[in-house]
Short mmCIF file of C-alpha atoms and ligand atoms in Angstrom, two decimals:
data_model
loop_
_atom_site.label_atom_id
_atom_site.label_comp_id
_atom_site.label_asym_id
_atom_site.label_seq_id
_atom_site.Cartn_x
_atom_site.Cartn_y
_atom_site.Cartn_z
CA MET A 1 136.76 94.81 85.37
CA ILE A 2 134.51 97.52 83.54
CA GLU A 3 135.44 101.01 84.61
CA ILE A 4 132.20 103.15 84.34
CA GLN A 5 133.10 107.06 82.95
CA ASN A 6 131.27 110.24 83.37
CA TYR A 7 129.76 111.77 80.45
CA ILE A 8 130.78 115.66 80.12
CA ASP A 9 130.63 118.08 77.21
CA GLY A 10 129.92 115.05 74.82
CA GLU A 11 133.08 113.05 76.07
CA LEU A 12 133.66 110.12 78.47
CA ALA A 13 135.70 111.19 81.23
CA ALA A 14 137.31 109.75 84.49
CA PRO A 15 136.38 111.96 87.61
CA VAL A 16 138.71 114.70 88.67
CA SER A 17 139.30 113.09 91.94
CA GLY A 18 140.97 109.98 90.09
CA ASN A 19 139.07 108.12 92.54
CA TYR A 20 136.59 104.79 91.66
CA LEU A 21 134.05 103.14 94.06
CA GLU A 22 133.22 99.69 93.54
CA ASN A 23 129.84 98.07 92.14
CA ILE A 24 128.57 95.18 93.34
CA GLU A 25 126.51 92.37 91.39
CA PRO A 26 123.89 91.62 93.84
CA ALA A 27 123.20 88.23 92.30
CA LYS A 28 126.50 87.33 93.52
CA GLY A 29 127.70 89.80 96.22
CA GLU A 30 130.66 90.21 94.29
CA VAL A 31 132.54 93.52 92.83
CA TYR A 32 132.21 93.50 89.09
CA SER A 33 133.07 96.89 88.08
CA LYS A 34 134.13 100.60 89.03
CA ILE A 35 132.15 103.72 89.15
CA PRO A 36 133.43 107.27 89.35
CA ASP A 37 133.49 108.66 92.90
CA SER A 38 132.77 112.29 91.40
CA ASP A 39 132.66 115.35 93.38
CA LYS A 40 131.60 118.84 93.29
CA ARG A 41 134.28 119.60 90.36
CA ASP A 42 132.71 117.42 88.21
CA ILE A 43 129.40 118.75 88.70
CA GLU A 44 131.06 122.43 88.14
CA ASN A 45 132.44 120.76 84.84
CA ALA A 46 129.21 119.06 83.76
CA THR A 47 127.20 122.89 84.59
CA ALA A 48 129.66 124.54 82.56
CA ALA A 49 129.17 122.40 79.58
CA ALA A 50 125.30 122.22 79.88
CA LEU A 51 125.43 126.54 80.36
CA ARG A 52 127.69 126.35 77.07
CA ALA A 53 125.40 124.00 75.22
CA PHE A 54 122.07 125.56 76.21
CA PRO A 55 121.57 128.89 73.81
CA VAL A 56 121.89 126.68 70.75
CA TRP A 57 120.04 123.54 72.07
CA SER A 58 117.07 125.40 73.52
CA LYS A 59 116.86 127.23 70.00
CA THR A 60 117.24 124.11 67.74
CA PRO A 61 113.92 123.59 66.39
CA ALA A 62 111.72 121.23 68.38
CA LYS A 63 111.40 119.04 65.21
CA GLU A 64 115.30 118.55 65.32
CA ARG A 65 115.40 117.80 69.04
CA SER A 66 112.83 115.45 68.22
CA ASN A 67 115.16 113.53 66.07
CA ILE A 68 117.82 113.11 67.67
CA LEU A 69 115.49 111.74 70.84
CA MET A 70 114.20 109.50 68.16
CA ARG A 71 117.52 107.96 67.10
CA ILE A 72 118.46 107.43 70.96
CA ALA A 73 115.25 105.52 71.42
CA GLU A 74 115.73 103.37 68.27
CA LEU A 75 119.80 102.72 69.56
CA ILE A 76 118.07 101.66 72.75
CA ASP A 77 115.60 99.28 70.95
CA GLN A 78 118.52 98.08 68.71
CA ASN A 79 120.95 97.19 71.94
CA SER A 80 118.02 96.23 74.00
CA GLU A 81 119.14 92.66 75.02
CA MET A 82 122.73 94.11 75.96
CA LEU A 83 120.89 96.84 77.89
CA ALA A 84 118.34 94.01 79.54
CA ALA A 85 121.48 91.81 80.53
CA ALA A 86 123.60 95.08 81.96
CA GLU A 87 120.25 96.11 84.01
CA SER A 88 119.68 92.65 85.54
CA ARG A 89 123.52 92.08 86.55
CA ASP A 90 123.89 95.70 87.82
CA ASN A 91 120.55 95.53 90.20
CA GLY A 92 119.69 91.82 90.67
CA LYS A 93 116.39 91.47 89.11
CA PRO A 94 115.27 88.60 86.77
CA ILE A 95 116.60 89.19 83.13
CA LYS A 96 112.86 88.39 81.94
CA LEU A 97 111.70 91.52 83.46
CA ALA A 98 114.29 93.94 82.40
CA ARG A 99 113.69 92.80 78.77
CA SER A 100 110.00 93.28 79.37
CA VAL A 101 109.73 96.17 81.62
CA ASP A 102 112.72 98.19 82.07
CA ILE A 103 114.60 98.46 78.57
CA PRO A 104 111.27 98.83 76.45
CA ARG A 105 110.09 101.54 79.18
CA ALA A 106 113.28 103.47 78.68
CA ARG A 107 112.91 103.18 74.61
CA ASP A 108 109.30 104.32 75.34
CA ASN A 109 110.29 107.32 77.38
CA PHE A 110 112.56 108.91 74.58
CA HIS A 111 110.11 107.90 72.17
CA PHE A 112 106.77 109.32 73.99
CA PHE A 113 108.44 112.70 74.77
CA ALA A 114 110.41 113.35 71.42
CA THR A 115 107.06 113.00 70.04
CA GLY A 116 105.22 114.71 72.72
CA ILE A 117 107.23 118.10 72.39
CA LEU A 118 105.79 118.04 68.88
CA HIS A 119 102.22 118.32 70.16
CA PHE A 120 102.84 120.63 73.40
CA ALA A 121 100.79 123.78 72.87
CA SER A 122 100.48 126.61 75.29
CA GLU A 123 97.31 128.77 76.15
CA ALA A 124 95.79 132.17 74.57
CA HIS A 125 93.33 134.32 76.85
CA GLU A 126 91.34 136.96 74.99
CA MET A 127 90.08 139.85 77.09
CA GLU A 128 87.06 140.73 74.51
CA GLY A 129 87.85 144.26 72.84
CA VAL A 130 90.81 144.81 75.43
CA ALA A 131 93.64 142.58 74.83
CA ILE A 132 94.99 139.28 74.15
CA ASN A 133 97.53 137.07 76.07
CA TYR A 134 99.68 134.34 75.28
CA THR A 135 101.45 131.83 77.32
CA ARG A 136 105.29 131.24 76.14
CA ARG A 137 106.54 127.95 77.48
CA GLN A 138 110.50 128.68 77.42
CA PRO A 139 113.03 126.18 78.69
CA ILE A 140 114.56 126.81 82.16
CA GLY A 141 117.94 126.39 81.50
CA VAL A 142 120.29 123.60 83.11
CA ALA A 143 117.95 120.71 84.99
CA GLY A 144 119.07 118.41 87.64
CA CYS A 145 117.90 114.88 86.98
CA ILE A 146 118.62 112.40 90.36
CA SER A 147 117.33 108.85 90.22
CA PRO A 148 117.00 105.76 92.25
CA TRP A 149 118.02 102.03 91.68
CA ASN A 150 115.24 100.21 91.45
CA LEU A 151 113.85 100.72 87.75
CA PRO A 152 117.41 102.15 86.57
CA LEU A 153 117.51 103.28 83.23
CA TYR A 154 113.66 103.63 83.12
CA LEU A 155 113.52 106.10 85.73
CA PHE A 156 116.46 107.81 84.71
CA THR A 157 114.99 108.10 81.22
CA TRP A 158 111.62 108.98 82.47
CA LYS A 159 113.40 112.50 83.55
CA ILE A 160 115.91 113.10 81.10
CA ALA A 161 113.62 112.72 78.10
CA PRO A 162 111.07 115.49 78.86
CA ALA A 163 113.83 117.88 80.05
CA LEU A 164 115.81 117.26 76.76
CA ALA A 165 112.53 117.48 74.50
CA ALA A 166 111.59 120.90 76.18
CA GLY A 167 115.01 122.39 75.17
CA ASN A 168 116.94 122.33 78.68
CA CYS A 169 120.07 120.87 78.99
CA VAL A 170 120.75 118.16 81.62
CA VAL A 171 123.14 117.20 84.41
CA ALA A 172 122.10 113.81 85.69
CA LYS A 173 122.99 111.61 88.53
CA PRO A 174 121.80 107.80 88.36
CA SER A 175 122.20 105.98 91.40
CA GLU A 176 125.52 104.96 92.68
CA VAL A 177 124.22 101.36 93.44
CA THR A 178 122.80 100.71 89.50
CA PRO A 179 125.05 103.26 87.44
CA MET A 180 125.80 100.54 84.64
CA THR A 181 123.05 101.37 82.19
CA ALA A 182 123.20 105.08 82.74
CA TYR A 183 126.80 104.60 81.53
CA LEU A 184 125.77 102.59 78.37
CA LEU A 185 123.23 105.26 77.55
CA SER A 186 126.07 107.94 77.43
CA LYS A 187 127.55 106.06 74.89
CA ILE A 188 124.15 105.65 72.61
CA CYS A 189 123.90 109.48 73.16
CA ILE A 190 127.29 110.09 71.73
CA GLU A 191 126.41 107.77 68.77
CA ALA A 192 122.98 109.33 68.25
CA GLY A 193 124.92 112.90 67.84
CA LEU A 194 123.24 114.50 70.81
CA PRO A 195 125.52 117.80 70.64
CA ALA A 196 127.98 118.01 73.42
CA GLY A 197 127.05 119.43 76.81
CA VAL A 198 123.24 118.92 76.25
CA LEU A 199 123.34 115.67 78.71
CA ASN A 200 125.80 115.17 80.92
CA ILE A 201 126.20 112.28 83.37
CA VAL A 202 127.91 112.43 86.86
CA HIS A 203 128.27 109.30 88.88
CA GLY A 204 129.04 108.90 92.57
CA LEU A 205 127.63 109.47 96.09
CA GLY A 206 124.37 110.94 96.41
CA PRO A 207 125.83 113.12 99.52
CA LYS A 208 128.74 114.33 97.30
CA VAL A 209 127.00 114.35 93.89
CA GLY A 210 123.42 114.68 94.57
CA GLN A 211 124.34 117.28 97.14
CA ALA A 212 126.45 119.20 94.40
CA ILE A 213 123.76 119.45 91.92
CA SER A 214 120.90 120.46 94.71
CA GLU A 215 123.32 123.14 95.66
CA HIS A 216 124.65 124.32 92.31
CA PRO A 217 122.97 128.11 91.73
CA HIS A 218 122.86 127.60 87.85
CA ILE A 219 120.78 124.21 87.98
CA LYS A 220 117.47 125.72 88.17
CA ALA A 221 115.31 122.74 88.60
CA ILE A 222 115.52 119.25 89.83
CA SER A 223 113.60 116.14 89.36
CA PHE A 224 114.42 113.48 91.84
CA THR A 225 113.11 110.14 92.30
CA GLY A 226 114.28 108.14 95.54
CA GLY A 227 113.64 108.12 99.40
CA THR A 228 111.33 110.36 101.44
CA ALA A 229 114.54 111.56 103.71
CA THR A 230 116.52 112.43 100.54
CA GLY A 231 113.94 114.36 99.24
CA LYS A 232 113.62 116.37 102.03
CA ARG A 233 117.20 117.21 102.16
CA ILE A 234 117.03 118.12 98.78
CA ALA A 235 114.24 120.51 99.25
CA GLN A 236 115.90 121.89 102.23
CA THR A 237 118.96 123.07 100.13
CA ALA A 238 116.98 123.87 96.83
CA ALA A 239 114.25 125.72 98.27
CA PRO A 240 115.82 128.91 99.29
CA MET A 241 117.27 128.96 95.67
CA PHE A 242 114.00 129.10 94.36
CA LYS A 243 114.41 125.99 92.14
CA LYS A 244 111.75 124.36 90.78
CA LEU A 245 111.29 120.82 92.27
CA SER A 246 109.66 117.52 91.32
CA LEU A 247 110.11 114.82 94.18
CA GLU A 248 108.54 111.62 93.69
CA LEU A 249 109.33 109.65 96.94
CA GLY A 250 108.02 106.82 98.82
CA GLY A 251 105.09 104.60 99.31
CA LYS A 252 103.25 102.19 101.68
CA ASN A 253 100.45 101.52 99.21
CA PRO A 254 97.23 99.95 100.33
CA ASN A 255 95.52 97.08 98.35
CA ILE A 256 92.06 96.87 98.91
CA ILE A 257 90.31 93.81 98.10
CA PHE A 258 86.65 93.80 98.68
CA ALA A 259 84.33 90.67 98.92
CA ASP A 260 82.62 91.46 95.37
CA CYS A 261 85.80 91.13 93.58
CA ASP A 262 86.69 89.02 90.78
CA PHE A 263 88.26 86.86 93.11
CA GLU A 264 90.82 84.91 90.51
CA GLU A 265 91.67 88.40 88.97
CA ALA A 266 92.68 90.13 92.30
CA LEU A 267 94.68 87.09 93.67
CA LYS A 268 96.58 86.79 90.42
CA THR A 269 97.34 90.60 90.14
CA THR A 270 98.16 90.63 93.89
CA VAL A 271 100.89 88.39 93.59
CA ARG A 272 102.57 90.82 90.81
CA SER A 273 101.60 94.15 92.82
CA SER A 274 103.36 92.71 96.00
CA PHE A 275 106.67 91.23 94.57
CA ALA A 276 107.19 92.42 91.19
CA ASN A 277 110.94 93.59 91.18
CA GLN A 278 111.35 91.89 94.65
CA GLY A 279 108.85 94.51 95.81
CA GLN A 280 111.15 97.30 95.14
CA ILE A 281 108.78 99.46 93.27
CA CYS A 282 107.18 102.46 94.83
CA LEU A 283 104.14 101.35 93.29
CA CYS A 284 103.82 97.78 94.86
CA GLY A 285 101.10 97.45 97.18
CA SER A 286 102.25 96.40 100.44
CA ARG A 287 99.37 96.59 102.72
CA ILE A 288 96.74 94.19 101.67
CA PHE A 289 93.33 94.78 103.26
CA ILE A 290 90.73 92.15 102.74
CA GLU A 291 87.03 92.36 103.67
CA ARG A 292 86.26 89.78 106.05
CA ALA A 293 83.77 87.65 104.21
CA ILE A 294 86.69 86.53 101.89
CA TYR A 295 89.70 87.33 104.26
CA GLU A 296 90.39 83.44 105.12
CA LYS A 297 89.75 82.42 101.35
CA PHE A 298 91.98 85.06 100.13
CA ARG A 299 94.72 84.62 102.72
CA ASP A 300 94.78 80.82 102.02
CA ALA A 301 95.24 81.15 98.43
CA PHE A 302 97.45 84.04 98.30
CA VAL A 303 99.91 82.49 100.94
CA ASP A 304 99.88 79.16 98.67
CA ARG A 305 100.43 81.06 95.08
CA VAL A 306 103.36 83.19 97.28
CA SER A 307 105.31 80.36 98.39
CA ARG A 308 105.23 78.41 95.18
CA LEU A 309 107.22 81.52 93.62
CA LYS A 310 110.54 80.87 92.66
CA VAL A 311 113.43 82.69 93.74
CA SER A 312 116.61 82.19 91.66
CA TYR A 313 119.63 84.08 90.04
CA PRO A 314 118.57 86.50 87.56
CA GLU A 315 119.16 84.56 84.41
CA ASP A 316 116.92 81.49 85.51
CA PRO A 317 114.19 81.93 82.86
CA ASP A 318 111.69 80.65 85.58
CA ALA A 319 113.00 83.00 88.25
CA LYS A 320 109.79 85.13 89.43
CA LEU A 321 112.05 86.89 92.36
CA GLY A 322 115.81 87.58 91.80
CA ALA A 323 117.94 89.44 94.21
CA VAL A 324 117.38 92.47 95.93
CA VAL A 325 119.61 95.22 95.35
CA SER A 326 122.24 95.32 97.93
CA LYS A 327 123.43 94.02 101.19
CA SER A 328 122.39 96.96 103.10
CA HIS A 329 119.20 96.91 101.67
CA PHE A 330 118.61 92.98 102.23
CA GLU A 331 119.81 93.76 105.94
CA LYS A 332 117.24 96.44 106.18
CA ILE A 333 114.53 94.23 104.85
CA LEU A 334 115.34 91.45 107.17
CA SER A 335 115.34 93.95 110.35
CA TYR A 336 112.04 94.92 109.50
CA ILE A 337 110.46 91.20 109.16
CA ASP A 338 112.21 90.73 112.75
CA LEU A 339 110.30 93.99 113.67
CA ALA A 340 106.93 92.55 112.32
CA ARG A 341 107.75 89.55 114.65
CA GLU A 342 108.17 91.77 117.95
CA GLU A 343 105.12 93.57 116.87
CA GLY A 344 103.12 90.25 117.08
CA GLY A 345 102.83 89.57 113.32
CA HIS A 346 102.54 86.18 112.22
CA VAL A 347 105.12 85.31 109.36
CA LEU A 348 102.54 82.76 107.07
CA THR A 349 105.30 82.30 104.33
CA GLY A 350 108.95 83.67 103.76
CA GLY A 351 110.48 85.72 106.34
CA GLU A 352 114.21 84.39 105.70
CA PRO A 353 117.17 84.46 102.85
CA VAL A 354 117.41 82.03 100.55
CA GLN A 355 120.62 80.22 99.86
CA LEU A 356 121.44 79.51 96.22
CA GLY A 357 124.27 77.56 95.61
CA GLY A 358 127.60 78.02 93.54
CA ASP A 359 128.50 81.33 91.93
CA TYR A 360 125.36 82.57 93.68
CA GLU A 361 126.27 81.49 97.26
CA HIS A 362 126.75 85.15 98.53
CA GLY A 363 123.64 86.59 96.63
CA TYR A 364 121.04 88.70 98.09
CA TYR A 365 117.90 86.39 98.02
CA LEU A 366 115.19 86.47 100.17
CA ARG A 367 111.81 84.66 100.20
CA PRO A 368 108.69 86.43 99.55
CA THR A 369 107.17 87.34 102.89
CA VAL A 370 103.54 87.41 103.89
CA ILE A 371 102.40 88.57 107.54
CA GLU A 372 99.22 88.63 109.30
CA GLY A 373 98.23 89.89 112.49
CA LEU A 374 99.61 93.20 113.17
CA ALA A 375 97.74 96.44 114.02
CA HIS A 376 97.66 99.01 111.03
CA SER A 377 99.15 101.49 113.25
CA CYS A 378 102.35 99.65 113.96
CA ARG A 379 105.90 100.27 112.43
CA THR A 380 105.60 97.36 110.20
CA ASN A 381 102.44 98.93 108.64
CA GLN A 382 103.46 102.61 108.70
CA GLU A 383 107.12 102.64 107.30
CA GLU A 384 108.24 101.73 103.75
CA ILE A 385 110.06 98.63 103.61
CA PHE A 386 110.55 98.21 99.86
CA GLY A 387 110.92 94.61 99.62
CA PRO A 388 109.43 91.65 99.30
CA VAL A 389 107.26 91.94 102.34
CA VAL A 390 103.45 92.42 102.68
CA THR A 391 100.85 92.30 105.35
CA LEU A 392 97.35 91.17 105.25
CA THR A 393 94.80 93.08 107.55
CA PRO A 394 90.93 91.80 107.28
CA PHE A 395 88.16 94.87 107.54
CA ASP A 396 84.36 95.00 108.10
CA SER A 397 83.33 98.54 106.46
CA GLU A 398 84.18 101.24 103.90
CA GLU A 399 84.93 103.53 106.77
CA GLU A 400 87.20 101.40 108.47
CA VAL A 401 89.38 100.42 105.66
CA LEU A 402 89.80 103.90 104.37
CA ALA A 403 90.77 105.14 107.90
CA MET A 404 93.59 102.08 108.05
CA ALA A 405 94.38 102.96 104.17
CA ASN A 406 94.76 106.47 105.14
CA SER A 407 96.63 106.33 108.16
CA VAL A 408 100.03 106.28 106.73
CA GLU A 409 102.23 109.68 106.12
CA TYR A 410 102.55 108.41 102.39
CA GLY A 411 100.00 108.75 99.44
CA LEU A 412 101.30 107.39 96.43
CA SER A 413 99.27 104.73 95.04
CA ALA A 414 96.44 102.66 95.69
CA THR A 415 94.56 99.54 94.25
CA ILE A 416 91.02 99.24 94.67
CA TRP A 417 89.29 95.31 94.09
CA THR A 418 85.36 95.45 93.64
CA GLU A 419 83.03 94.85 90.82
CA ASN A 420 80.58 97.53 92.50
CA LEU A 421 80.93 100.86 90.25
CA ARG A 422 79.62 103.12 92.56
CA LYS A 423 81.74 101.76 95.54
CA ALA A 424 84.85 101.79 93.34
CA HIS A 425 84.38 105.34 92.53
CA ARG A 426 83.54 106.38 96.11
CA VAL A 427 86.66 104.48 97.61
CA ALA A 428 89.10 106.06 94.79
CA HIS A 429 87.68 109.55 95.76
CA LYS A 430 88.60 108.93 99.19
CA VAL A 431 91.83 107.23 99.20
CA GLU A 432 94.90 109.36 99.92
CA ALA A 433 97.21 108.57 96.71
CA GLY A 434 98.26 110.35 93.67
CA ILE A 435 97.52 107.26 91.51
CA VAL A 436 94.69 104.97 92.04
CA TRP A 437 94.03 101.60 90.02
CA VAL A 438 90.54 99.67 89.97
CA ASN A 439 90.94 96.11 89.22
CA CYS A 440 94.13 96.36 87.57
CA TRP A 441 97.56 97.50 88.76
CA LEU A 442 100.86 99.23 87.05
CA VAL A 443 98.56 99.96 83.92
CA ARG A 444 100.10 102.87 82.43
CA ASP A 445 99.61 105.66 80.19
CA LEU A 446 102.25 107.90 80.02
CA ARG A 447 99.94 110.92 79.51
CA THR A 448 98.30 110.76 82.79
CA PRO A 449 99.77 112.60 85.75
CA PHE A 450 102.24 110.37 87.96
CA GLY A 451 102.94 111.27 91.55
CA GLY A 452 102.18 111.05 95.08
CA MET A 453 100.41 113.44 97.53
CA LYS A 454 101.54 113.76 101.52
CA ASN A 455 105.09 112.65 102.05
CA SER A 456 105.22 110.79 98.72
CA GLY A 457 105.88 114.04 96.98
CA VAL A 458 105.47 117.20 95.41
CA GLY A 459 104.91 117.73 91.70
CA ARG A 460 103.61 115.38 88.87
CA GLU A 461 105.41 113.83 86.28
CA GLY A 462 104.70 112.26 82.74
CA GLY A 463 102.84 113.59 79.69
CA PHE A 464 102.56 117.42 79.09
CA GLU A 465 102.65 117.58 83.32
CA ALA A 466 106.28 116.84 82.56
CA LEU A 467 106.90 119.32 79.74
CA ARG A 468 105.37 122.11 81.82
CA PHE A 469 107.62 121.20 84.98
CA PHE A 470 110.69 121.56 82.47
CA THR A 471 109.69 125.01 81.13
CA GLU A 472 108.84 128.62 82.51
CA PRO A 473 105.57 130.01 81.62
CA LYS A 474 105.63 133.71 80.56
CA ASN A 475 102.70 135.53 79.87
CA VAL A 476 102.52 138.32 76.92
CA CYS A 477 99.68 140.70 76.98
CA ILE A 478 98.86 142.64 73.85
CA LYS A 479 96.39 145.54 73.97
CA LEU A 480 93.78 145.11 70.97
O1 TXE B 501 117.72 105.85 98.01
P1 TXE B 501 118.07 107.52 98.03
P2 TXE B 501 118.28 104.99 99.09
C1 TXE B 501 113.12 104.43 99.26
C2 TXE B 501 113.14 103.26 99.92
C3 TXE B 501 114.60 102.57 100.07
C4 TXE B 501 114.76 104.13 100.89
C5 TXE B 501 116.25 104.67 100.49
O2 TXE B 501 112.29 102.76 101.14
O3 TXE B 501 114.57 101.87 101.23
O4 TXE B 501 114.17 104.84 99.94
O5 TXE B 501 116.81 104.34 99.70
C6 TXE B 501 120.53 110.20 95.60
N1 TXE B 501 121.32 114.93 97.53
N2 TXE B 501 113.14 104.46 97.94
O6 TXE B 501 119.04 105.35 100.23
O7 TXE B 501 119.37 107.82 99.07
C7 TXE B 501 121.49 108.69 95.45
O8 TXE B 501 122.66 108.90 95.04
C8 TXE B 501 121.26 114.52 96.38
C9 TXE B 501 112.12 104.89 97.32
O9 TXE B 501 119.07 104.17 98.00
O10 TXE B 501 117.02 108.51 98.14
C10 TXE B 501 120.43 108.34 94.18
O11 TXE B 501 121.06 108.49 93.21
N3 TXE B 501 120.95 113.03 96.17
C11 TXE B 501 112.26 104.99 95.65
C12 TXE B 501 119.13 108.85 94.89
O12 TXE B 501 119.35 110.04 95.55
C13 TXE B 501 120.95 112.20 96.85
C14 TXE B 501 113.45 104.53 95.01
C15 TXE B 501 118.13 107.99 95.51
O13 TXE B 501 118.73 107.37 96.60
C16 TXE B 501 121.45 112.53 98.11
C17 TXE B 501 114.62 104.07 95.67
C18 TXE B 501 121.73 113.86 98.78
N4 TXE B 501 122.16 114.21 99.78
C19 TXE B 501 114.45 104.40 97.09
N5 TXE B 501 121.64 111.40 98.88
C20 TXE B 501 111.08 105.43 94.82
N6 TXE B 501 110.52 106.17 95.15
O14 TXE B 501 110.82 104.76 93.90
C21 TXE B 501 121.61 110.51 97.86
N7 TXE B 501 120.87 110.93 96.90
#
């Protein structure tokens, strides 16, 4: 059985406690590897290593830092098949998805920020005849990066790459639910020649390892993606120490479909935006609002397509959905389907587990589920389920749909379907979301600001926003 190790001060190491946790393969419901059960002491060692590495790394020319990050990107590429298999096994997602989305994007994250740092410039402000100001952007020191299980290597590298490119050293914690590809990345970093202590990866439980990162006085910035309740706890711990915080939290995203949309395109993309990665993407549209004139036509066509999606084991090339990530998450999703029924919802398709045979008998498979007949204000329509469950709601006017769309505590993303340009702009400007897609979904330009409003988070990732987050601005004013 594979025993995952921490990566501290350039070396693979056992946790100080000597204890390990079990890592379960969701497709089979079986333990398949061990994860370090690290604690405060491992974070202490990792932070000490990062602090030792910082003076040299922060003064390493950007071009040299860039070369090392490019080397990591190349090695991810060379090992992409092995990484995709590991990601799919650890998370339960179809291997096809890991191959086409997760691993290429992890490579792109390093590639993007390795080149981005070479173009990162700061401002100068001239006061005519008086003085000139220039803003220096210096790395912060040690940054903490905490990531979730839904897009494991994709989101882990999305944080680490800009932090390192900007000249910081990093103490990072992947989700204990999906630690494998972060472990494989530590081996890649050693092979790429990343200097010791620049990146440290500590595995273990959130309340122990994540909490120790939030509490550590020498970790000056924290980039976190995960649940809103965890984000709140991190903010409570870190804010009194005035740490810089970037929090990417949950979503309950509206997908607004007007009668004048390109019907076929809206239908096809909505199947994907509802159920990609088993609905476990914070950007999935879980509340589908359909203009009344096409409500029945859209509902019937949508339910027909969804009921034909194949739920299968991750290696099945025809699998459209794999297993959800864990037993507890599986049970949470099922409890929300029960709640929807109690709240008066009518399950149009799905609503139950899928029983695969053989090796996969104990895996966590769910049929993609579509529910109608619920009030927009009920719990099913207000709380994040984060699984293959969507609701359908008809609407009569722009005002009505905006009121329903904006009635939740979240504000991460929104999707709008219409061929009317003016309407698209109007609704995009009024919908409460940090990211709006019109007539598409999950089209990502890594230069754009990424993040949410309301309880979906604080701050923005992506492009120069990320490089600004991971640097401290200092204004220098010189008298002319
Ligand atoms: O996330 P957690 P969970 C949502 C989704 C899901 C819910 C809970 O609704 O059902 O959150 O998922 C670490 N201090 N999203 O419980 O716990 C943890 O170890 C510091 C949305 O799995 O937030 C992991 O590395 N860190 C989402 C990371 O936080 C702590 C993606 C995220 O796990 C900690 C995932 C603590 N006290 C879930 N406790 C998105 N926005 O994409 C835990 N962690």
